Short mmCIF file of C-alpha atoms and ligand atoms in Angstrom, two decimals:
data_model
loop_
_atom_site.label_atom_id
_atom_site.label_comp_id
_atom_site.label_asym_id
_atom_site.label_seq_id
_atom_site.Cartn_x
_atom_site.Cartn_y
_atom_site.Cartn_z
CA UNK A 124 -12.73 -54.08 104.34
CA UNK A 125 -12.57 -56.58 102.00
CA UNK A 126 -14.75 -55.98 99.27
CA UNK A 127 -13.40 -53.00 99.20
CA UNK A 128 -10.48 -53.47 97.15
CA UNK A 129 -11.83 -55.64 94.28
CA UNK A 130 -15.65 -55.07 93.27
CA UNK A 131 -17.28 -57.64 91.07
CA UNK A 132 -20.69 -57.79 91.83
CA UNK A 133 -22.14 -55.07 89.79
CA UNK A 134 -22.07 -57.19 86.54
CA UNK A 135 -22.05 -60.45 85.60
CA UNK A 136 -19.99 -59.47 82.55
CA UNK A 137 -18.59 -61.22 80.55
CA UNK A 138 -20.26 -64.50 79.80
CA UNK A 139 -18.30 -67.73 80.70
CA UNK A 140 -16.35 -66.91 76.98
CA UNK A 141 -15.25 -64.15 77.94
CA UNK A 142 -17.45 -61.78 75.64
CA UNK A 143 -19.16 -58.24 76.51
CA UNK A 144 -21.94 -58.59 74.41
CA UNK A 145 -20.12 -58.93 70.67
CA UNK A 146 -16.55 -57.81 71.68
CA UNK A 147 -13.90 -59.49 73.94
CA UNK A 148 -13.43 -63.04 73.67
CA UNK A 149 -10.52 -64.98 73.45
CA UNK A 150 -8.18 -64.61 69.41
CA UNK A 151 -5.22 -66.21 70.31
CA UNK A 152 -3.19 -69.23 68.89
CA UNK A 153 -4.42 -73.05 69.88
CA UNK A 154 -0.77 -72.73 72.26
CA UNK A 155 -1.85 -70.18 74.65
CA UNK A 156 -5.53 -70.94 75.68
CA UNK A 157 -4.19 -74.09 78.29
CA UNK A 158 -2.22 -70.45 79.89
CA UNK A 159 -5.39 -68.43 79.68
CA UNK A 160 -7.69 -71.46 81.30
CA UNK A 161 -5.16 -72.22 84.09
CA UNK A 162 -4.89 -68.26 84.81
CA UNK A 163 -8.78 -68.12 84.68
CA UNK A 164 -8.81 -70.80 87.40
CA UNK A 165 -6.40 -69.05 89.20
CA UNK A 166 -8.01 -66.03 89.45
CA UNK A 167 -11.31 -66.86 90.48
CA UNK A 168 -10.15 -69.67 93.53
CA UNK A 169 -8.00 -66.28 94.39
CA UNK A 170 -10.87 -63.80 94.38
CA UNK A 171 -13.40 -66.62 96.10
CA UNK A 172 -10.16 -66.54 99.00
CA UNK A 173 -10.88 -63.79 101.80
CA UNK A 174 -6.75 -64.19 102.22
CA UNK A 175 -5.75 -62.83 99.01
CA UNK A 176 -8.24 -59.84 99.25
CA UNK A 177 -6.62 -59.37 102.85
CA UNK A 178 -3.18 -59.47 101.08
CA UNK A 179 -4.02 -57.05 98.03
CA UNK A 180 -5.82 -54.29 100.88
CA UNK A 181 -3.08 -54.31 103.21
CA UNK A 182 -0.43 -53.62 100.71
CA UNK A 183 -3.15 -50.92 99.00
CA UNK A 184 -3.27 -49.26 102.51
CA UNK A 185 0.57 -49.62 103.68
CA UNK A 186 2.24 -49.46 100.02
CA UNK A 187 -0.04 -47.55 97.50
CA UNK A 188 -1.36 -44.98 99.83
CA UNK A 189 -5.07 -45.85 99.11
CA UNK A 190 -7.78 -44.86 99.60
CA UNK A 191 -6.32 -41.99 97.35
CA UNK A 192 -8.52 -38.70 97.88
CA UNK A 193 -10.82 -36.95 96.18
CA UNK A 194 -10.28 -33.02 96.39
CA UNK A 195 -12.69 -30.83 95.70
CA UNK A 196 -11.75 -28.26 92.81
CA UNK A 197 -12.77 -24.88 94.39
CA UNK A 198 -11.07 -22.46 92.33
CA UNK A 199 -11.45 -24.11 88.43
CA UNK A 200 -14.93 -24.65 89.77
CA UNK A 201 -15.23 -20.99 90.54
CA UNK A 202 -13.63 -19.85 87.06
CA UNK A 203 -15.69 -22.00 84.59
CA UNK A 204 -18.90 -20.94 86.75
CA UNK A 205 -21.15 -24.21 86.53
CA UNK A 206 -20.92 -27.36 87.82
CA UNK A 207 -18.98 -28.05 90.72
CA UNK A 208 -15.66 -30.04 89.99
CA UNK A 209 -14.47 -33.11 92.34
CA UNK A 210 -10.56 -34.66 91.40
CA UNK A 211 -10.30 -38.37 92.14
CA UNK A 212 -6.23 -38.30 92.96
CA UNK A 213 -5.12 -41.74 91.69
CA UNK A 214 -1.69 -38.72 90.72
CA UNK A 215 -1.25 -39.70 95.08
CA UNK A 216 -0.86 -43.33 94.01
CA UNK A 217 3.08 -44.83 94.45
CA UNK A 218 4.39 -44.39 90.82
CA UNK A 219 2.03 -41.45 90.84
CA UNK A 220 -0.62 -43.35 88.53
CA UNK A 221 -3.39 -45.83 88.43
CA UNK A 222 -1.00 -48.64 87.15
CA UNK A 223 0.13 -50.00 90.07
CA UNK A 224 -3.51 -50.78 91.52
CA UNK A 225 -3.50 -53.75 88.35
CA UNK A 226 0.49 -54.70 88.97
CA UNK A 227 -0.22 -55.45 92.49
CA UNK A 228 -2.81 -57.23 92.10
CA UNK A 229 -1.90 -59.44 89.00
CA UNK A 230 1.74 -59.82 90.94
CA UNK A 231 -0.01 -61.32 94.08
CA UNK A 232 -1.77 -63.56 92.15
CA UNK A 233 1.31 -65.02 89.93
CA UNK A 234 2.90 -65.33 93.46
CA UNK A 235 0.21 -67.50 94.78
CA UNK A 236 -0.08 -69.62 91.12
CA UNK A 237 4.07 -70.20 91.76
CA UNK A 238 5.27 -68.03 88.85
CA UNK A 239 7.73 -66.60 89.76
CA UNK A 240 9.12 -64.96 86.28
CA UNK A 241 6.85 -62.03 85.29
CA UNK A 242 6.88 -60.59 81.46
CA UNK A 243 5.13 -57.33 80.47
CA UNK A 244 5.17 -55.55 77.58
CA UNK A 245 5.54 -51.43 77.44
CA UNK A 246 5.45 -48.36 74.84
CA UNK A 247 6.23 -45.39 76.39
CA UNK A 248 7.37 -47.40 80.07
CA UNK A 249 4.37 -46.21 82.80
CA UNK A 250 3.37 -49.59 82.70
CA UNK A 251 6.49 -51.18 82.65
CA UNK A 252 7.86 -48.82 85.63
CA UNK A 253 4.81 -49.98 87.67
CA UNK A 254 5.32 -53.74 86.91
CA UNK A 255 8.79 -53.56 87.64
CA UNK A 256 8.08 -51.15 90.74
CA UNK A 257 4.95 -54.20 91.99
CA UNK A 258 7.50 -56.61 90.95
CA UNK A 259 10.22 -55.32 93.23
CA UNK A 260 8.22 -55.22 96.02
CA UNK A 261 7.06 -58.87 95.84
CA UNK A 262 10.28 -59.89 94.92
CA UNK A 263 9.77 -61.29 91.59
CA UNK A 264 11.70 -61.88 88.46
CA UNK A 265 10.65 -58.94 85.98
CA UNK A 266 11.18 -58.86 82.28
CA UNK A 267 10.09 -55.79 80.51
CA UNK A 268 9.73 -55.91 76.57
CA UNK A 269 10.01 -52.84 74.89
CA UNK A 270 10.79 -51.43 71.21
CA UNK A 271 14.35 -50.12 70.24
CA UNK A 272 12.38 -47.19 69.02
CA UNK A 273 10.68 -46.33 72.17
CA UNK A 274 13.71 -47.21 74.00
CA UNK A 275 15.28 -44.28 72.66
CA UNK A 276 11.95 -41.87 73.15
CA UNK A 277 11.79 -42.72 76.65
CA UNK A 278 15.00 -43.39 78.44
CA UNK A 279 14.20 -42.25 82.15
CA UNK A 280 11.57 -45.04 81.97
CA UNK A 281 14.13 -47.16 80.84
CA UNK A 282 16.46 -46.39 83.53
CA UNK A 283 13.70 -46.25 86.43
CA UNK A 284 12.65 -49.99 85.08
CA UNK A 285 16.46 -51.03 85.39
CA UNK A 286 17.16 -49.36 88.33
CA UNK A 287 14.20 -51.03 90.16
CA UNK A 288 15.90 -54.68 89.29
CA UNK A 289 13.85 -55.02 85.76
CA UNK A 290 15.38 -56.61 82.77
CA UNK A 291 14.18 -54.43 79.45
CA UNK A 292 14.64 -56.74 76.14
CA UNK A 293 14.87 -54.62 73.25
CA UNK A 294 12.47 -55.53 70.31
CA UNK A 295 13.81 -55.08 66.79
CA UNK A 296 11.14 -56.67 64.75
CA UNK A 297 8.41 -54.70 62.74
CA UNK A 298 8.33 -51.29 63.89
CA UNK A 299 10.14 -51.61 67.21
CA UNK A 300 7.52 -50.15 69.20
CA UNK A 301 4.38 -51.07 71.51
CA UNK A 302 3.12 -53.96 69.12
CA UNK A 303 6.35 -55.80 68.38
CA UNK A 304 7.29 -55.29 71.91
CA UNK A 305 3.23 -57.19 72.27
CA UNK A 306 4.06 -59.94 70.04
CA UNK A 307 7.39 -60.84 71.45
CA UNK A 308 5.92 -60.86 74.74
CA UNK A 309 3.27 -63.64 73.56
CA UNK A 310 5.91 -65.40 72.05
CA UNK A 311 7.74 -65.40 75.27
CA UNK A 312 5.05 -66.80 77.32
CA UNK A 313 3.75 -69.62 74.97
CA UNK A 314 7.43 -70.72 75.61
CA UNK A 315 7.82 -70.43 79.35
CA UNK A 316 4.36 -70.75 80.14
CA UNK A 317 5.13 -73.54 82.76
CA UNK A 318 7.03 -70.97 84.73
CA UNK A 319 6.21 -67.32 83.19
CA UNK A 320 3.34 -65.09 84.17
CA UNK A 321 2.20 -62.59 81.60
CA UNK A 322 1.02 -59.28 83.55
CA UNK A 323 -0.80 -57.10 81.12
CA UNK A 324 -1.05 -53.25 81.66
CA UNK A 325 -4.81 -52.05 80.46
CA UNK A 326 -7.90 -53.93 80.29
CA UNK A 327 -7.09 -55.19 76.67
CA UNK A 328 -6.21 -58.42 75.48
CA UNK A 329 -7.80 -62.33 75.63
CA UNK A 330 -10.13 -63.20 78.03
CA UNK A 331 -9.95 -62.96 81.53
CA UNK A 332 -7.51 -60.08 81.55
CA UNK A 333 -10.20 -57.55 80.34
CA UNK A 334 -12.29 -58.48 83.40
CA UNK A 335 -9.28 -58.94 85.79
CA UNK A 336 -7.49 -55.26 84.73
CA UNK A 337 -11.28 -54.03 85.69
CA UNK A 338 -11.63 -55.67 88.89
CA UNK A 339 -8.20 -54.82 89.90
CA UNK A 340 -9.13 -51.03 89.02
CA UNK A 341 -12.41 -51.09 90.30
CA UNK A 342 -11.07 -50.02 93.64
CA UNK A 343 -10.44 -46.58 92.35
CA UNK A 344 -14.77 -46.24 92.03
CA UNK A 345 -15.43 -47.77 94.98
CA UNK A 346 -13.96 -45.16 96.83
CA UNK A 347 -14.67 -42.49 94.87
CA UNK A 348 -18.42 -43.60 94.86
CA UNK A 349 -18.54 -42.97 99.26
CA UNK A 350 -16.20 -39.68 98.55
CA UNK A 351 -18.23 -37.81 96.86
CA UNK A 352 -21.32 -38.45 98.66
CA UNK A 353 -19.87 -37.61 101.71
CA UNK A 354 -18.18 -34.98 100.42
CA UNK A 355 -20.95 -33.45 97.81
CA UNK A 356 -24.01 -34.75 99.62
CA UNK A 357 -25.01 -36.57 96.37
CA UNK A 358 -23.97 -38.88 93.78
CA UNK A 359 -21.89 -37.11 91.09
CA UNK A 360 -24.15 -35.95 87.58
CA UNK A 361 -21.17 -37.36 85.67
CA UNK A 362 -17.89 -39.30 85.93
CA UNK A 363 -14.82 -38.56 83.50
CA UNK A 364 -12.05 -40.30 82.84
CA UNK A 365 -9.42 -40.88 79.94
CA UNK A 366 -9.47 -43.96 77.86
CA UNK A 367 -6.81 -45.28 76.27
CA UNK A 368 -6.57 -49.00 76.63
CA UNK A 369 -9.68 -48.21 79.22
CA UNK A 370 -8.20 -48.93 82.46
CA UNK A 371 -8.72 -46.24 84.82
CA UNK A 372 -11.84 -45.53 83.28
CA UNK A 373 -13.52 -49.09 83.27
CA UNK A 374 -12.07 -49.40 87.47
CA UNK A 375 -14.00 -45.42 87.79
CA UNK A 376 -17.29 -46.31 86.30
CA UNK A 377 -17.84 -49.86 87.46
CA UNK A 378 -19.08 -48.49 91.14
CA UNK A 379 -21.54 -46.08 88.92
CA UNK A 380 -22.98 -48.59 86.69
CA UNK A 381 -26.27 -48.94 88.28
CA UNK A 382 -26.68 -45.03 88.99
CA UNK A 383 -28.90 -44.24 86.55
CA UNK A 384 -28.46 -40.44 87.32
CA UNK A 385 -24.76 -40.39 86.87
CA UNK A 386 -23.82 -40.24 83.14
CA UNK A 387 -20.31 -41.87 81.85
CA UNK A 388 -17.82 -40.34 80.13
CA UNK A 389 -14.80 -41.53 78.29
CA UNK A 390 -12.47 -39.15 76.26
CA UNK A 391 -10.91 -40.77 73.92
CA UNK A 392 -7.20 -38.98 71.80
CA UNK A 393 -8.34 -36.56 69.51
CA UNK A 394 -4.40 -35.70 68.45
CA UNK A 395 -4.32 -33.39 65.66
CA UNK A 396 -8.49 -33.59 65.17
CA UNK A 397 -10.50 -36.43 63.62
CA UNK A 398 -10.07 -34.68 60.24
CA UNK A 399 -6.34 -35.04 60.42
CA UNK A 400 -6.56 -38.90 61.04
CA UNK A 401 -3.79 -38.10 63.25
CA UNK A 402 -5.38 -39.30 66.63
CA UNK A 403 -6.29 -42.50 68.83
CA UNK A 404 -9.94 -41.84 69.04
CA UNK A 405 -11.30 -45.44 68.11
CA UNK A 406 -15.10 -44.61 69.38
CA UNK A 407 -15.02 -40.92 67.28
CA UNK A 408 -13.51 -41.72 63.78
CA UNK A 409 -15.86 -44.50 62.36
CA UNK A 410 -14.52 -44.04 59.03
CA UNK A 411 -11.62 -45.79 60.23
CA UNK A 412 -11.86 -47.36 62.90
CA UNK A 413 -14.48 -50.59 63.36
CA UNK A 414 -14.89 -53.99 65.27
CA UNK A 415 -12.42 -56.38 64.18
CA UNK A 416 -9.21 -58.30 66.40
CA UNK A 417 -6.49 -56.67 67.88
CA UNK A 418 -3.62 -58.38 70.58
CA UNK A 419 -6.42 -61.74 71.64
CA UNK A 420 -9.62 -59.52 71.74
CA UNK A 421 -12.29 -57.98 69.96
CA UNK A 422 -13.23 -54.68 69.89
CA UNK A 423 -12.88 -51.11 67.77
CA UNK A 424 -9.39 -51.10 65.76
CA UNK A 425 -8.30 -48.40 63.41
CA UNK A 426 -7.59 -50.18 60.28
CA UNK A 427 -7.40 -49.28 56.84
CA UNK A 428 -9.65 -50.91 53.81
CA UNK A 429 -7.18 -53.73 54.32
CA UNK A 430 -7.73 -54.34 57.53
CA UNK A 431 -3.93 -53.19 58.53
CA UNK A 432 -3.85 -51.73 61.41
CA UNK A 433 -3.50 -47.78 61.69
CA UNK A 434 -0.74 -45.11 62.78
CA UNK A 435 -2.26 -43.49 65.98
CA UNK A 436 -1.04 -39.95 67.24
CA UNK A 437 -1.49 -38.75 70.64
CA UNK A 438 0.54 -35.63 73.04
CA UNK A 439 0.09 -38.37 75.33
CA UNK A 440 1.59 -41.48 75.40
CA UNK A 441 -0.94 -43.19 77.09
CA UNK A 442 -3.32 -42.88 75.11
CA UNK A 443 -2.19 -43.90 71.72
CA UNK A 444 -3.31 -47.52 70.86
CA UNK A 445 -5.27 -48.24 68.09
CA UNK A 446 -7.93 -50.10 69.92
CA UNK A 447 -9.60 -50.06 73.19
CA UNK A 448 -10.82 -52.05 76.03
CA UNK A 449 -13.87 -54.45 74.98
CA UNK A 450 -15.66 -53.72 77.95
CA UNK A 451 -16.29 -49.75 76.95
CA UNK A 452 -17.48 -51.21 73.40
CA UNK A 453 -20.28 -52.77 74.61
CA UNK A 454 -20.84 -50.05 77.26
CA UNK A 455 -20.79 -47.65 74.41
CA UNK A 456 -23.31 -50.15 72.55
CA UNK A 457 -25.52 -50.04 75.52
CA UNK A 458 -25.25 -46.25 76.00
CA UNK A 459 -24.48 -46.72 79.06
CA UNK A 460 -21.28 -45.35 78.61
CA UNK A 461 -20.73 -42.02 76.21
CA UNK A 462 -17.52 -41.37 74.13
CA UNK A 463 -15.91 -38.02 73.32
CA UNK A 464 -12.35 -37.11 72.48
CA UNK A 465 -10.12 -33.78 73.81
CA UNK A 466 -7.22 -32.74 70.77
CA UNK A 467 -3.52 -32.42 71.56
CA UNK A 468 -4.29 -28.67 72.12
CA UNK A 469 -7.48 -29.06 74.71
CA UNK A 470 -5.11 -31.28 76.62
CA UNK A 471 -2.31 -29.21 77.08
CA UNK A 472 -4.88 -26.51 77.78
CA UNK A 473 -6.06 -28.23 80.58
CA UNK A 474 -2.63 -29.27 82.14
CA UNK A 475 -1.84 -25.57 82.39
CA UNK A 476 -5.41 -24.74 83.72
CA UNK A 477 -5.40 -27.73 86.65
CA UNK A 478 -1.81 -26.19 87.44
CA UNK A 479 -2.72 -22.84 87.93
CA UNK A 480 -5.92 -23.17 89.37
CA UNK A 481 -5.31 -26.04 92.02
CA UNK A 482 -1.55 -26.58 92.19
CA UNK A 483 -2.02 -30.17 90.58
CA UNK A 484 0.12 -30.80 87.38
CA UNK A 485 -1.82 -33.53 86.04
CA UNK A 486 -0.52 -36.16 83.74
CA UNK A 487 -1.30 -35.46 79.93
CA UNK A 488 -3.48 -38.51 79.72
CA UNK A 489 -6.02 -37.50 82.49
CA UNK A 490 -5.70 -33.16 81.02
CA UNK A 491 -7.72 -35.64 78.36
CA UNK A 492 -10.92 -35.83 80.99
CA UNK A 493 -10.41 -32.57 82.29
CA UNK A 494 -10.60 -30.89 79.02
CA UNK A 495 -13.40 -32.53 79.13
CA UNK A 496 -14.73 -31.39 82.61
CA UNK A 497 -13.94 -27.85 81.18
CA UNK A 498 -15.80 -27.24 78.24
CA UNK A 499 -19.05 -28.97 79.92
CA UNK A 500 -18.91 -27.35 83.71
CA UNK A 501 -20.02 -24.03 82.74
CA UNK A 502 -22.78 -25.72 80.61
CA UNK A 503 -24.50 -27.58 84.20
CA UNK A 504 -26.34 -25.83 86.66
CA UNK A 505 -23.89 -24.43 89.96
CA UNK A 506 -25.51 -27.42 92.04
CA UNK A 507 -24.55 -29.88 89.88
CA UNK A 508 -21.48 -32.25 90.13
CA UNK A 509 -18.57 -33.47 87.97
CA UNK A 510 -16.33 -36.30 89.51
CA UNK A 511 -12.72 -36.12 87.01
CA UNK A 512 -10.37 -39.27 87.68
CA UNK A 513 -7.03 -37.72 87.80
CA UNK A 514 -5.59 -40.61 86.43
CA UNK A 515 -1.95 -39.96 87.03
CA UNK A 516 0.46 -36.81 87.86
CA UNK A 517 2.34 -34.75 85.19
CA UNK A 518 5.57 -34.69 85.94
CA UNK A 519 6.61 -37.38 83.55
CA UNK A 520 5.19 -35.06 80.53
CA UNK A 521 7.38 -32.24 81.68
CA UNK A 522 9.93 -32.76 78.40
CA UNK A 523 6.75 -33.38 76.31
CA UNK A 524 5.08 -29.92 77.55
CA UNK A 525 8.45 -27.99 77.48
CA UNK A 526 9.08 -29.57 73.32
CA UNK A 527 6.00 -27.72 72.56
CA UNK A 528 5.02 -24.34 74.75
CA UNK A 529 9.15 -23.98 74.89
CA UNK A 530 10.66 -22.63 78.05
C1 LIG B 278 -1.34 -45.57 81.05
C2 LIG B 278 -2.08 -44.38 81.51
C3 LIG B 278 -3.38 -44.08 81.03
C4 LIG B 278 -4.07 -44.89 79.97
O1 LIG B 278 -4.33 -46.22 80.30
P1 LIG B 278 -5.79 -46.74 80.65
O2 LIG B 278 -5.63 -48.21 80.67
O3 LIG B 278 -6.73 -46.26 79.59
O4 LIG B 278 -6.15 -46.18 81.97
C5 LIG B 278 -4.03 -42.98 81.55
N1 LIG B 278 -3.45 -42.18 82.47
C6 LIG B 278 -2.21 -42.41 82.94
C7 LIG B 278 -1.63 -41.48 83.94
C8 LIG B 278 -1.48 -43.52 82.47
O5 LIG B 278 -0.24 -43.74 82.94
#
């Protein structure tokens, strides 16, 4: 049972600094790398500890719901008339998203390292509601920064955060949104590091988080992986998931790395369309967006000639962060891994498809992946197999959907 839950022996990315090939790393001031070295530590006497895994898969199984399943998409299968689609539910997760597979799993561990004050940072709250939601649970102190300006966009998040015994500091600085709210954060824990354990959402950010987020997610392709071959009777001709900071997508394709028949897929924001610059799609837009250093890592950033760091534009929240994960850089580098984007107007194609076809209202993020799954099914032979990772359920996008098709 154990190795079930946290999957690490498929790579031995990174290197000891923290780097996937030329991105990753560790960018952060001189003040927070004695943090980063004693979390580092941390997390690798907890993963070499049969205990914690114990700990992490029986709250998984009794609190989470996991395994999640994977259902088989008979009816958008039948309509698009080519490949055969298979949903991996991570939308039957608590909090109905991935998030709280990498809140759990970072909160066990700042239990066991005696922290017992946990700051996150959020933009439009998922990740903040499933830190708080981990963090109530495990009975930990929970501090929640967030921008006055996305305070205001997204006050049920707010309230879910405060009604699950979170504190949410308001950021004023700079723009008042997800990077202010990232910078006061840091700030935060280079204070109170003694005490304070910094839980970050996506696998972004200094070295080891990248790798920890991943390993943390990688649960959702281990399952997925024995699904679908009992399920399908094969392994799947392609995964697809979402990527925004790369999260659910880097814990899906880890299991599938060494498959050399199973292609990887990330879809990226295309918002308005790469010609509007109006999007988050870091891997798409090269004019715009190229390696450089963004919140302790290195990977593609949408910058101007300046190097200032872009507007991004995405229907979906979740999505809209000027850089990505380091790990899907180099992925992308090695082909391995193979980046396309879906537009505002795929997206919210595909939430209305998924809804009427299977009774699944799928969160706007993962409509991303199955826009995707949509416009290449009827492209694939009838015995061939797509595996989508439904990364979350749509009932939080309701307003969103409603602002734009109207009622
Ligand atoms: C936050 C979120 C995402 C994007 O984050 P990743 O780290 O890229 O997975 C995708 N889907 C849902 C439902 C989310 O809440």
């Amino acid at each position: 049972m154990t190795e079930l839950y946290i999957r690490r022996d498929l790579t031995d990315l990174p290197d000891a600094r923290g780097y996937f090939g030329e991105f990753g790393g560790r960018f952060v001031p001189e003040t927070i790398i004695p943090a980063l070295d004693e979390l580092e530590g941390a997390y690798a006497d907890a993963i070499a500890d049969p205990s914690f895994h114990d700990e992490l898969a029986h709250l998984q199984r009794s609190y989470t719901g996991r395994p999640t399943p994977v259902s088989y998409a008979r009816r958008l299968s039948e309509r698009l008339g080519g490949a055969q689609i298979y949903l991996k539910r991570e939308d039957l997760a608590h909090t109905g998203a991935h998030k709280i597979n990498n809140a759990l799993g970072q909160g066990l561990l700042a239990k066991r390292m005696g922290k017992r004050r946990i700051i996150a940072e959020t933009g439009a709250g998922q990740h903040g509601v499933g830190t708080a939601t981990a963090m109530a649970l495990l009975g930990l102190e929970c501090h929640v920064y967030m921008g006055t300006v996305d305070i205001k966009r997204q006050q049920p998040n707010v309230f879910r955060m405060k009604l699950l015994g979170a504190e949410v500091i308001p950021v004023t600085s700079g723009s008042r949104t997800l990077k202010d709210a990232i910078n006061e954060a840091m700030r935060d824990w280079v204070t109170n590091v003694e005490t304070t354990f910094y839980l970050l959402g996506s696998a972004l950010g200094p070295h080891p988080y990248p790798m920890m987020v991943r390993d943390f997610q990688s649960v959702i392709g281990v399952e997925a992986r024995e699904q679908i071959q009992e399920m399908a009777g094969q392994l799947p001709d392609a995964c697809i998931a979402c990527v925004g900071g790369g999260s659910n997508a880097i814990g899906m394709f880890h299991a599938f790395r060494d498959d050399e028949g199973t292609e990887l897929i990330g879809v990226e924001a295309g918002g308005h369309g790469i010609e509007s610059r109006e999007h988050a799609a870091r891997f798409a837009d090269l004019d715009i967006s190229r390696p450089g250093i963004l919140h302790g890592t290195r990977s593609y950033v949408m910058q101007d000639d300046d190097g200032q760091i872009m507007e991004t534009h995405s229907i979906s929240a979740g999505l809209d962060y000027p850089s990505v994960g380091p790990e899907h850089a180099h992925l992308r580098q090695m082909e391995r891994a193979f980046y396309t984007m879906a537009t505002d107007e795929e997206a919210l194609e595909a939430f209305q498809v998924l809804s009427k076809t299977e009774g699944i209202i799928p969160a706007l993020e993962s409509s991303h992946a199955l826009a995707e799954a949509i416009k290449r099914a009827p492209t694939m032979p009838r015995d061939s197999v797509l595996l989508v990772n439904l990364s979350g359920r749509g009932d939080k996008d309701l307003d969103t959907v409603i602002g734009v098709l109207g009622s």
